[in-house]
Amino acid sequence: MLMMMLGAVQLGAAAACVVVLVPMGMAGWHLSRNKMLFFSGALFISLAICVHLTPYFPSVPDFVTSVSSAVVFDHRSSCINLVNEISWEVKPNASFHHFNNTQNSSSIADFYDKRWDWSDSYKLKACEFTKLSKSDASDLLNGSWVVIAGDSQARLFTLSLLNLILGPQSQRMDSVRADLFKRHSDYSVLVNETGMKLDFIWAPYVMNLTNLVMNFKTQKNCPDVMIMGAGLWHMLHFTNASDYDLHLHILKTQVVSLLPFSTELAMNEPVTGSVPIKSSHLFWLGMPVMINGMLNTEEKRAKMNDAMWHAYDKALGDSKLLRQTGGPLFLLNFQSLTWNCGPHCTSDGMHYDGAIYEAAVQIMLNTLLIESHQTL
């Protein structure tokens, strides 16, 4: 919009030059002989220029507002694209020298301290990303319905979010851990202090996610925040990237139809077949990097190799499910998080240290702050 306004001003100036300034040059020599006539002519010409240019200028407050809005929009857009840029510091802790003397009851990951923060660059500093405290996160999610659906990666993400909201030392977290990690089961909790309701849905396959979205569509009700992700089970049990790609396309169709408006760029028209429900903040849990040599079964090492992982990652990109590729879901980039943290952050090459999921939760919360136009 700003460029359009500037273009209009330039066009108006050019028109004024042709219509007004050319006759002024032609008459200048005659007018210069009489000072009174010259200044009267100059005043007339100045007024004429104003008349010609006025239609091309918006009012000053509108112009300033438009410029400010354009700058704010660009800032938000840039920061959304940078929120996954996390740096890690992974160092042996005080117990590291005991590692070689221990039995296998402890993982090497337990002997490393992990610290993370957003990368130190001018652009990221301007975004003012921050690690939200318990009270900050509680205020942000106050009264919200949060749904997290997926496999064990989603379950670990759920644990990290509740750990932040409830506090890691709270007695309630002991029962949360016991109930949340019941094998292949759903879990629900209501945080009475804030009114936040959280549902974890065990959905290891993309087909399960599609069915969940269809249920929301049928009920004409949708969570305020929905985080989903699946792929590891399909890779292990089907090992077919083309089939995975097909299911991702079906999921995208259902998610888009769930939204009240299209998420495609430059489109504000209602989506055909959409239902009149509130809009949600939608996130996709990306797959972590597989460290093949650390996987704990021969089947996993054979099927979940680097080539297959990249084939599944390509299928995700080709599906256009992610907002980064024009789709509806914002990627929580577990590939980047786990790759940068490295092998000292996992015990089995697939499930990672709690710091990974803590960082992912903070990325999600900072994205919510930007999308909801809030500041701390």
XYZ file of C-alpha atoms in Angstrom:
376
model
C 0.000 0.000 0.000
C 2.828 2.355 0.828
C 4.390 1.801 -2.592
C 1.031 2.443 -4.274
C 0.667 5.770 -2.462
C 4.164 6.838 -3.391
C 3.490 5.876 -6.991
C 0.340 7.981 -7.013
C 2.262 10.982 -5.664
C 4.875 10.605 -8.384
C 2.174 10.372 -11.032
C 0.514 13.503 -9.689
C 3.785 15.402 -9.694
C 4.431 14.420 -13.305
C 0.951 15.581 -14.319
C 1.507 18.905 -12.587
C 4.759 19.421 -14.450
C 3.086 18.864 -17.796
C -0.091 20.826 -17.136
C 1.269 23.716 -15.085
C 5.011 24.097 -15.258
C 5.341 24.011 -19.063
C 2.959 26.999 -19.520
C 4.822 28.710 -16.666
C 8.083 28.455 -18.585
C 6.465 29.816 -21.717
C 5.033 32.800 -19.879
C 8.017 33.387 -17.616
C 9.832 35.823 -19.894
C 6.774 38.039 -20.258
C 5.914 37.965 -16.567
C 9.443 38.891 -15.489
C 8.982 42.399 -16.965
C 6.399 43.302 -14.309
C 7.201 42.265 -10.718
C 3.573 42.545 -9.566
C 2.399 40.481 -12.481
C 5.214 37.978 -11.859
C 4.321 37.388 -8.192
C 0.600 37.192 -8.989
C 1.361 34.612 -11.650
C 3.628 32.691 -9.286
C 0.887 32.587 -6.630
C -1.647 31.385 -9.196
C 0.706 28.664 -10.408
C 1.463 27.511 -6.806
C -2.244 27.200 -6.079
C -2.720 25.297 -9.324
C -0.002 22.834 -8.348
C -1.689 22.252 -4.965
C -5.028 21.646 -6.677
C -3.458 19.112 -9.034
C -1.566 17.240 -6.305
C -4.170 17.261 -3.487
C -6.205 14.269 -4.802
C -3.047 12.130 -4.760
C -2.176 12.768 -1.102
C -4.064 11.052 1.729
C -4.610 13.042 4.897
C -1.480 13.321 7.010
C -2.806 11.153 9.887
C -3.937 8.473 7.419
C -0.576 8.578 5.666
C 1.342 8.245 8.944
C -0.957 5.439 10.099
C -0.495 3.595 6.819
C 3.277 3.875 7.004
C 3.284 2.760 10.647
C 1.018 -0.202 9.881
C 3.231 -1.264 7.003
C 6.310 -1.160 9.241
C 4.576 -3.115 12.044
C 3.301 -5.750 9.592
C 6.762 -6.165 8.102
C 8.281 -6.458 11.592
C 5.761 -9.141 12.640
C 6.244 -11.054 9.416
C 10.019 -10.982 9.764
C 9.946 -12.076 13.403
C 7.574 -14.972 12.699
C 10.115 -16.232 10.172
C 12.958 -15.970 12.687
C 11.378 -17.460 15.808
C 12.792 -20.975 15.187
C 16.401 -19.745 15.114
C 17.761 -21.214 18.343
C 21.387 -21.614 19.397
C 22.639 -24.236 21.859
C 25.433 -24.502 24.381
C 25.982 -28.150 25.336
C 28.744 -28.858 27.871
C 29.711 -31.788 30.124
C 28.390 -31.285 33.636
C 30.063 -32.012 36.983
C 29.085 -35.704 36.805
C 30.595 -36.293 33.388
C 33.780 -37.931 34.654
C 31.664 -40.618 36.375
C 29.983 -41.636 33.121
C 32.425 -44.376 32.144
C 32.071 -45.929 35.582
C 28.283 -46.151 35.536
C 26.044 -48.903 34.340
C 23.572 -48.390 31.477
C 20.930 -47.064 33.861
C 22.014 -43.544 32.946
C 22.115 -42.022 29.497
C 25.037 -39.988 28.215
C 22.538 -37.140 27.754
C 22.233 -36.927 31.544
C 25.884 -35.915 31.808
C 25.576 -32.800 29.660
C 24.073 -29.446 30.546
C 22.044 -27.836 27.778
C 21.413 -24.125 27.531
C 19.593 -22.473 24.676
C 18.575 -19.038 23.531
C 17.633 -17.247 20.354
C 20.591 -16.668 18.061
C 22.581 -13.511 18.707
C 21.916 -11.338 15.685
C 20.660 -7.809 15.128
C 17.436 -8.994 13.494
C 16.565 -11.410 16.295
C 17.351 -8.852 19.004
C 14.923 -6.454 17.331
C 12.171 -9.093 17.679
C 12.642 -9.169 21.476
C 11.910 -12.873 21.818
C 11.748 -13.919 25.457
C 11.467 -17.033 27.603
C 8.033 -16.732 29.160
C 7.734 -17.389 32.880
C 4.973 -19.433 34.478
C 2.881 -16.315 35.107
C 3.487 -14.955 31.582
C 2.482 -18.257 29.940
C -0.549 -18.563 32.208
C -1.711 -15.057 31.293
C -1.212 -15.738 27.578
C -3.181 -19.013 27.668
C -5.746 -17.834 30.210
C -9.134 -19.386 29.425
C -7.812 -21.115 26.308
C -8.596 -24.574 25.010
C -5.342 -26.186 23.916
C -5.245 -29.456 21.961
C -1.992 -31.326 21.339
C -2.282 -34.358 19.070
C 0.324 -36.760 17.787
C 2.823 -39.408 18.850
C 5.433 -39.526 21.614
C 6.976 -36.254 20.416
C 3.643 -34.522 21.020
C 3.378 -36.205 24.421
C 6.793 -34.858 25.452
C 5.777 -31.399 24.177
C 2.635 -31.639 26.328
C 4.722 -32.533 29.378
C 6.961 -29.515 28.824
C 4.031 -27.119 28.450
C 2.357 -28.388 31.630
C 5.709 -28.277 33.403
C 5.826 -24.552 32.636
C 2.191 -23.824 33.504
C 2.008 -25.881 36.702
C 5.629 -25.603 37.850
C 8.154 -28.467 37.752
C 8.147 -28.933 41.527
C 4.382 -28.910 42.001
C 2.780 -32.022 43.465
C 0.309 -32.019 40.619
C 3.094 -32.647 38.093
C 3.786 -36.030 39.686
C 0.287 -37.218 38.844
C 0.470 -35.534 35.416
C 3.587 -37.527 34.523
C 1.998 -40.780 35.667
C -1.271 -40.226 33.772
C 0.194 -38.606 30.669
C 2.584 -41.468 29.981
C 0.063 -44.282 30.172
C 0.793 -46.211 26.993
C -1.030 -44.991 23.886
C -3.751 -43.097 25.750
C -5.366 -39.653 25.707
C -5.090 -37.202 28.571
C -7.054 -34.137 29.672
C -6.457 -31.551 32.359
C -8.110 -28.318 33.486
C -5.893 -25.714 35.136
C -8.349 -24.149 37.562
C -6.167 -21.133 38.312
C -6.298 -19.898 34.718
C -9.212 -21.780 33.189
C -6.935 -23.324 30.569
C -8.110 -26.688 29.321
C -5.556 -28.982 27.707
C -6.307 -32.165 25.785
C -3.601 -34.527 24.619
C -4.859 -36.835 21.856
C -2.861 -39.946 20.997
C -2.717 -39.738 17.194
C 0.412 -41.464 15.829
C -0.714 -41.388 12.182
C -1.705 -38.477 9.951
C -5.012 -40.263 9.329
C -5.756 -39.920 13.060
C -5.108 -36.177 12.842
C -7.410 -35.887 9.829
C -10.209 -37.640 11.713
C -9.695 -35.314 14.674
C -9.957 -32.227 12.460
C -13.101 -33.629 10.812
C -14.654 -34.095 14.251
C -13.971 -30.445 15.094
C -15.569 -29.473 11.798
C -18.661 -31.577 12.503
C -19.011 -30.104 15.986
C -18.411 -26.593 14.616
C -16.034 -25.999 17.476
C -12.283 -25.667 17.395
C -9.557 -25.226 20.027
C -7.948 -21.851 20.524
C -4.523 -23.448 20.050
C -3.899 -26.724 18.254
C -0.492 -28.379 17.994
C -0.201 -31.566 15.942
C 2.380 -33.743 14.289
C 2.891 -37.308 13.096
C 5.305 -39.222 10.924
C 7.612 -41.427 12.972
C 5.121 -44.297 13.320
C 4.300 -44.183 9.634
C 8.010 -44.251 8.795
C 8.572 -47.264 11.016
C 5.477 -49.330 10.173
C 4.783 -48.333 6.542
C 8.101 -46.846 5.323
C 6.362 -45.237 2.357
C 6.955 -41.511 1.795
C 4.470 -41.347 -1.108
C 1.666 -42.680 1.081
C 2.660 -40.227 3.811
C 2.516 -37.405 1.260
C -0.999 -38.461 0.212
C -2.258 -38.392 3.793
C -0.678 -34.980 4.397
C -2.542 -33.552 1.380
C -5.821 -34.927 2.744
C -5.076 -33.429 6.162
C -4.317 -30.048 4.621
C -7.650 -30.051 2.782
C -9.513 -30.750 6.015
C -7.598 -28.160 8.031
C -8.190 -25.447 5.422
C -11.906 -26.281 5.306
C -11.976 -25.948 9.087
C -10.738 -22.381 8.952
C -13.170 -19.476 8.568
C -10.821 -17.773 6.097
C -8.169 -18.936 3.690
C -4.600 -18.885 4.915
C -3.248 -18.455 1.399
C -1.361 -15.204 0.931
C -3.349 -12.255 -0.398
C -6.664 -14.075 -0.004
C -9.398 -12.960 2.388
C -12.352 -14.738 0.867
C -14.122 -17.476 2.865
C -12.953 -20.970 2.025
C -15.455 -23.047 0.103
C -17.087 -25.504 2.478
C -15.736 -23.835 5.611
C -17.825 -23.756 8.758
C -18.502 -20.584 10.792
C -16.242 -21.246 13.763
C -13.596 -19.259 15.577
C -10.117 -19.180 14.134
C -7.370 -21.209 15.802
C -3.639 -20.875 16.164
C -2.308 -23.952 14.390
C 1.136 -25.528 14.774
C 2.922 -28.544 13.303
C 5.471 -30.511 15.313
C 8.249 -31.333 12.884
C 10.100 -34.639 13.056
C 13.359 -34.710 15.026
C 16.636 -35.722 13.460
C 17.134 -39.495 13.675
C 20.579 -40.530 14.937
C 20.608 -43.947 13.325
C 23.412 -45.495 15.322
C 21.614 -44.713 18.589
C 18.217 -46.183 17.621
C 17.417 -49.052 19.961
C 16.173 -51.760 17.554
C 17.455 -53.234 14.322
C 14.098 -52.550 12.660
C 14.338 -48.848 13.468
C 17.916 -48.653 12.226
C 16.937 -50.326 8.946
C 13.746 -48.369 8.245
C 14.366 -44.981 9.843
C 17.553 -44.153 7.970
C 18.674 -40.768 6.670
C 17.359 -41.331 3.138
C 13.887 -42.239 4.413
C 13.856 -39.333 6.851
C 14.625 -36.883 4.036
C 11.956 -38.475 1.827
C 9.365 -37.914 4.570
C 10.593 -34.363 5.132
C 10.269 -33.665 1.400
C 6.724 -35.042 1.464
C 5.874 -32.565 4.230
C 7.223 -29.678 2.167
C 5.447 -30.834 -0.990
C 2.119 -31.091 0.835
C 1.994 -27.299 1.375
C 0.639 -28.024 4.840
C 3.009 -25.604 6.531
C 2.535 -21.865 6.630
C 6.135 -21.496 5.504
C 5.020 -23.053 2.183
C 1.638 -21.280 1.975
C -0.337 -23.655 4.206
C -2.260 -23.244 7.475
C 0.128 -24.706 10.102
C 3.183 -22.993 11.563
C 6.209 -25.291 11.820
C 7.859 -25.863 15.179
C 11.180 -26.853 13.676
C 12.290 -29.933 15.591
C 14.779 -30.744 12.851
C 16.698 -27.540 13.556
C 16.343 -27.856 17.337
C 17.589 -31.440 17.504
C 20.313 -31.041 14.880
C 21.822 -28.032 16.646
C 21.605 -29.629 20.076
C 23.256 -32.796 18.765
C 23.714 -36.420 19.908
C 24.426 -35.429 23.514
C 20.764 -34.364 23.759
C 19.208 -37.805 23.165
C 19.399 -41.209 24.772
C 17.903 -43.301 21.970
C 18.436 -41.261 18.787
C 14.739 -40.379 18.544
C 13.456 -38.969 21.847
C 15.343 -35.942 23.064
C 16.202 -34.163 26.290
C 13.560 -32.046 27.954
C 15.406 -28.883 26.930
C 14.403 -29.520 23.292
C 10.692 -29.561 24.124
C 11.103 -26.604 26.485
C 12.560 -24.594 23.595
C 9.741 -25.721 21.285
C 7.136 -24.597 23.832
C 8.769 -21.170 24.092
C 8.873 -20.860 20.294
C 5.152 -21.624 20.210
C 4.385 -19.094 22.954
C 6.405 -16.335 21.286
C 4.600 -17.045 18.015
C 1.281 -16.704 19.854
C 2.407 -13.348 21.240
C 3.151 -12.084 17.736
C -0.031 -13.494 16.181
C -2.265 -12.100 18.934
C -0.537 -8.662 18.848
C 0.398 -8.931 22.547
C 3.482 -7.887 24.458
C 4.669 -8.801 27.922
